[in-house]
Amino acid sequence: MSGPYQVIFTARARVDLLAVRRWLYQPGSGLKARLRSARITRAIVELQFTPFRWPESQTSGVRERPVEGHRILYRIDDGHRTISIIRVFGPFQDRADL
């Protein structure tokens, strides 16, 4: 066993996560929204230990981790032991812009 993978984010994934957090932390959002945000963050952290658990998406080489209605799209570089988070799509969000 070689230890966990390193998780890195594309610029677009960072923008996606910021938008998700802005939406979930808007005034009056409440505890459920904060818990949802925490579960999304936890799902990303857990990818470093089980990156191959989730299926490939329709795009070759891209895997998709569903969590709380969102989809975390990522690529695995097994040689460098890195996971690149490509996008984080919200519910009903158009995925054409991958």
JSON list of C-alpha atoms in Angstrom, two decimals:
[
{"chain": "A", "resi": 1, "resn": "MET", "atom": "CA", "xyz": [0.00, 0.00, 0.00]},
{"chain": "A", "resi": 2, "resn": "SER", "atom": "CA", "xyz": [1.45, 3.34, -1.07]},
{"chain": "A", "resi": 3, "resn": "GLY", "atom": "CA", "xyz": [-0.73, 5.70, 0.92]},
{"chain": "A", "resi": 4, "resn": "PRO", "atom": "CA", "xyz": [-3.36, 8.19, -0.16]},
{"chain": "A", "resi": 5, "resn": "TYR", "atom": "CA", "xyz": [-3.51, 10.02, -3.46]},
{"chain": "A", "resi": 6, "resn": "GLN", "atom": "CA", "xyz": [-2.96, 13.77, -3.61]},
{"chain": "A", "resi": 7, "resn": "VAL", "atom": "CA", "xyz": [-6.10, 15.72, -4.56]},
{"chain": "A", "resi": 8, "resn": "ILE", "atom": "CA", "xyz": [-5.66, 18.76, -6.81]},
{"chain": "A", "resi": 9, "resn": "PHE", "atom": "CA", "xyz": [-8.30, 21.08, -8.25]},
{"chain": "A", "resi": 10, "resn": "THR", "atom": "CA", "xyz": [-8.60, 22.69, -11.65]},
{"chain": "A", "resi": 11, "resn": "ALA", "atom": "CA", "xyz": [-9.43, 26.39, -11.68]},
{"chain": "A", "resi": 12, "resn": "ARG", "atom": "CA", "xyz": [-12.92, 25.57, -12.96]},
{"chain": "A", "resi": 13, "resn": "ALA", "atom": "CA", "xyz": [-13.50, 23.09, -10.10]},
{"chain": "A", "resi": 14, "resn": "ARG", "atom": "CA", "xyz": [-12.52, 25.77, -7.58]},
{"chain": "A", "resi": 15, "resn": "VAL", "atom": "CA", "xyz": [-15.05, 28.16, -9.13]},
{"chain": "A", "resi": 16, "resn": "ASP", "atom": "CA", "xyz": [-17.70, 25.40, -9.02]},
{"chain": "A", "resi": 17, "resn": "LEU", "atom": "CA", "xyz": [-17.05, 24.68, -5.33]},
{"chain": "A", "resi": 18, "resn": "LEU", "atom": "CA", "xyz": [-17.17, 28.36, -4.47]},
{"chain": "A", "resi": 19, "resn": "ALA", "atom": "CA", "xyz": [-20.55, 28.66, -6.22]},
{"chain": "A", "resi": 20, "resn": "VAL", "atom": "CA", "xyz": [-21.87, 25.60, -4.36]},
{"chain": "A", "resi": 21, "resn": "ARG", "atom": "CA", "xyz": [-20.75, 27.00, -1.03]},
{"chain": "A", "resi": 22, "resn": "ARG", "atom": "CA", "xyz": [-22.16, 30.44, -1.79]},
{"chain": "A", "resi": 23, "resn": "TRP", "atom": "CA", "xyz": [-25.51, 28.85, -2.60]},
{"chain": "A", "resi": 24, "resn": "LEU", "atom": "CA", "xyz": [-25.53, 26.59, 0.46]},
{"chain": "A", "resi": 25, "resn": "TYR", "atom": "CA", "xyz": [-24.35, 29.29, 2.88]},
{"chain": "A", "resi": 26, "resn": "GLN", "atom": "CA", "xyz": [-26.71, 32.03, 1.78]},
{"chain": "A", "resi": 27, "resn": "PRO", "atom": "CA", "xyz": [-28.60, 33.79, 4.61]},
{"chain": "A", "resi": 28, "resn": "GLY", "atom": "CA", "xyz": [-31.32, 31.60, 6.07]},
{"chain": "A", "resi": 29, "resn": "SER", "atom": "CA", "xyz": [-29.99, 28.39, 4.54]},
{"chain": "A", "resi": 30, "resn": "GLY", "atom": "CA", "xyz": [-29.87, 26.55, 7.85]},
{"chain": "A", "resi": 31, "resn": "LEU", "atom": "CA", "xyz": [-28.22, 23.45, 9.23]},
{"chain": "A", "resi": 32, "resn": "LYS", "atom": "CA", "xyz": [-29.26, 21.09, 6.39]},
{"chain": "A", "resi": 33, "resn": "ALA", "atom": "CA", "xyz": [-27.38, 23.20, 3.86]},
{"chain": "A", "resi": 34, "resn": "ARG", "atom": "CA", "xyz": [-24.26, 23.30, 6.01]},
{"chain": "A", "resi": 35, "resn": "LEU", "atom": "CA", "xyz": [-24.37, 19.54, 6.48]},
{"chain": "A", "resi": 36, "resn": "ARG", "atom": "CA", "xyz": [-24.75, 19.10, 2.72]},
{"chain": "A", "resi": 37, "resn": "SER", "atom": "CA", "xyz": [-21.67, 21.26, 2.17]},
{"chain": "A", "resi": 38, "resn": "ALA", "atom": "CA", "xyz": [-19.73, 19.21, 4.72]},
{"chain": "A", "resi": 39, "resn": "ARG", "atom": "CA", "xyz": [-20.72, 15.95, 2.98]},
{"chain": "A", "resi": 40, "resn": "ILE", "atom": "CA", "xyz": [-19.53, 17.30, -0.38]},
{"chain": "A", "resi": 41, "resn": "THR", "atom": "CA", "xyz": [-16.20, 18.27, 1.16]},
{"chain": "A", "resi": 42, "resn": "ARG", "atom": "CA", "xyz": [-15.90, 14.90, 2.88]},
{"chain": "A", "resi": 43, "resn": "ALA", "atom": "CA", "xyz": [-16.62, 13.08, -0.40]},
{"chain": "A", "resi": 44, "resn": "ILE", "atom": "CA", "xyz": [-13.73, 14.93, -2.04]},
{"chain": "A", "resi": 45, "resn": "VAL", "atom": "CA", "xyz": [-11.39, 14.11, 0.85]},
{"chain": "A", "resi": 46, "resn": "GLU", "atom": "CA", "xyz": [-12.39, 10.43, 0.72]},
{"chain": "A", "resi": 47, "resn": "LEU", "atom": "CA", "xyz": [-11.42, 10.22, -2.96]},
{"chain": "A", "resi": 48, "resn": "GLN", "atom": "CA", "xyz": [-7.76, 10.18, -1.92]},
{"chain": "A", "resi": 49, "resn": "PHE", "atom": "CA", "xyz": [-8.33, 6.78, -0.31]},
{"chain": "A", "resi": 50, "resn": "THR", "atom": "CA", "xyz": [-10.82, 5.17, -2.74]},
{"chain": "A", "resi": 51, "resn": "PRO", "atom": "CA", "xyz": [-10.48, 6.87, -6.14]},
{"chain": "A", "resi": 52, "resn": "PHE", "atom": "CA", "xyz": [-11.37, 3.77, -8.16]},
{"chain": "A", "resi": 53, "resn": "ARG", "atom": "CA", "xyz": [-14.61, 3.15, -6.27]},
{"chain": "A", "resi": 54, "resn": "TRP", "atom": "CA", "xyz": [-16.71, 5.39, -8.51]},
{"chain": "A", "resi": 55, "resn": "PRO", "atom": "CA", "xyz": [-17.59, 4.64, -12.14]},
{"chain": "A", "resi": 56, "resn": "GLU", "atom": "CA", "xyz": [-16.28, 6.30, -15.27]},
{"chain": "A", "resi": 57, "resn": "SER", "atom": "CA", "xyz": [-18.56, 8.93, -16.74]},
{"chain": "A", "resi": 58, "resn": "GLN", "atom": "CA", "xyz": [-19.52, 9.27, -20.39]},
{"chain": "A", "resi": 59, "resn": "THR", "atom": "CA", "xyz": [-16.24, 11.13, -20.95]},
{"chain": "A", "resi": 60, "resn": "SER", "atom": "CA", "xyz": [-13.29, 8.78, -21.31]},
{"chain": "A", "resi": 61, "resn": "GLY", "atom": "CA", "xyz": [-10.94, 8.73, -18.34]},
{"chain": "A", "resi": 62, "resn": "VAL", "atom": "CA", "xyz": [-13.23, 10.83, -16.16]},
{"chain": "A", "resi": 63, "resn": "ARG", "atom": "CA", "xyz": [-14.87, 9.34, -13.09]},
{"chain": "A", "resi": 64, "resn": "GLU", "atom": "CA", "xyz": [-17.99, 10.61, -11.40]},
{"chain": "A", "resi": 65, "resn": "ARG", "atom": "CA", "xyz": [-18.69, 10.69, -7.66]},
{"chain": "A", "resi": 66, "resn": "PRO", "atom": "CA", "xyz": [-22.32, 11.48, -6.78]},
{"chain": "A", "resi": 67, "resn": "VAL", "atom": "CA", "xyz": [-22.99, 13.19, -3.45]},
{"chain": "A", "resi": 68, "resn": "GLU", "atom": "CA", "xyz": [-25.99, 15.17, -2.20]},
{"chain": "A", "resi": 69, "resn": "GLY", "atom": "CA", "xyz": [-27.37, 15.66, -5.73]},
{"chain": "A", "resi": 70, "resn": "HIS", "atom": "CA", "xyz": [-24.01, 17.00, -6.95]},
{"chain": "A", "resi": 71, "resn": "ARG", "atom": "CA", "xyz": [-21.49, 15.26, -9.21]},
{"chain": "A", "resi": 72, "resn": "ILE", "atom": "CA", "xyz": [-17.76, 15.46, -8.63]},
{"chain": "A", "resi": 73, "resn": "LEU", "atom": "CA", "xyz": [-15.91, 14.75, -11.87]},
{"chain": "A", "resi": 74, "resn": "TYR", "atom": "CA", "xyz": [-12.28, 13.75, -11.60]},
{"chain": "A", "resi": 75, "resn": "ARG", "atom": "CA", "xyz": [-9.34, 12.04, -13.29]},
{"chain": "A", "resi": 76, "resn": "ILE", "atom": "CA", "xyz": [-6.87, 9.66, -11.70]},
{"chain": "A", "resi": 77, "resn": "ASP", "atom": "CA", "xyz": [-3.16, 9.68, -12.50]},
{"chain": "A", "resi": 78, "resn": "ASP", "atom": "CA", "xyz": [-2.10, 6.40, -10.93]},
{"chain": "A", "resi": 79, "resn": "GLY", "atom": "CA", "xyz": [1.57, 6.91, -11.86]},
{"chain": "A", "resi": 80, "resn": "HIS", "atom": "CA", "xyz": [1.80, 10.20, -9.95]},
{"chain": "A", "resi": 81, "resn": "ARG", "atom": "CA", "xyz": [-0.85, 9.14, -7.41]},
{"chain": "A", "resi": 82, "resn": "THR", "atom": "CA", "xyz": [-2.91, 12.27, -7.99]},
{"chain": "A", "resi": 83, "resn": "ILE", "atom": "CA", "xyz": [-6.60, 12.93, -8.40]},
{"chain": "A", "resi": 84, "resn": "SER", "atom": "CA", "xyz": [-7.56, 16.00, -10.42]},
{"chain": "A", "resi": 85, "resn": "ILE", "atom": "CA", "xyz": [-10.98, 17.37, -9.57]},
{"chain": "A", "resi": 86, "resn": "ILE", "atom": "CA", "xyz": [-12.21, 18.70, -12.91]},
{"chain": "A", "resi": 87, "resn": "ARG", "atom": "CA", "xyz": [-15.71, 19.98, -12.13]},
{"chain": "A", "resi": 88, "resn": "VAL", "atom": "CA", "xyz": [-18.35, 19.91, -9.43]},
{"chain": "A", "resi": 89, "resn": "PHE", "atom": "CA", "xyz": [-21.80, 20.03, -10.99]},
{"chain": "A", "resi": 90, "resn": "GLY", "atom": "CA", "xyz": [-24.92, 20.88, -9.04]},
{"chain": "A", "resi": 91, "resn": "PRO", "atom": "CA", "xyz": [-28.32, 19.24, -9.45]},
{"chain": "A", "resi": 92, "resn": "PHE", "atom": "CA", "xyz": [-29.79, 19.78, -12.93]},
{"chain": "A", "resi": 93, "resn": "GLN", "atom": "CA", "xyz": [-26.70, 21.72, -14.04]},
{"chain": "A", "resi": 94, "resn": "ASP", "atom": "CA", "xyz": [-25.78, 21.34, -17.73]},
{"chain": "A", "resi": 95, "resn": "ARG", "atom": "CA", "xyz": [-22.70, 19.16, -18.05]},
{"chain": "A", "resi": 96, "resn": "ALA", "atom": "CA", "xyz": [-21.96, 20.08, -21.65]},
{"chain": "A", "resi": 97, "resn": "ASP", "atom": "CA", "xyz": [-19.18, 22.43, -20.47]},
{"chain": "A", "resi": 98, "resn": "LEU", "atom": "CA", "xyz": [-16.71, 19.80, -19.26]}
]
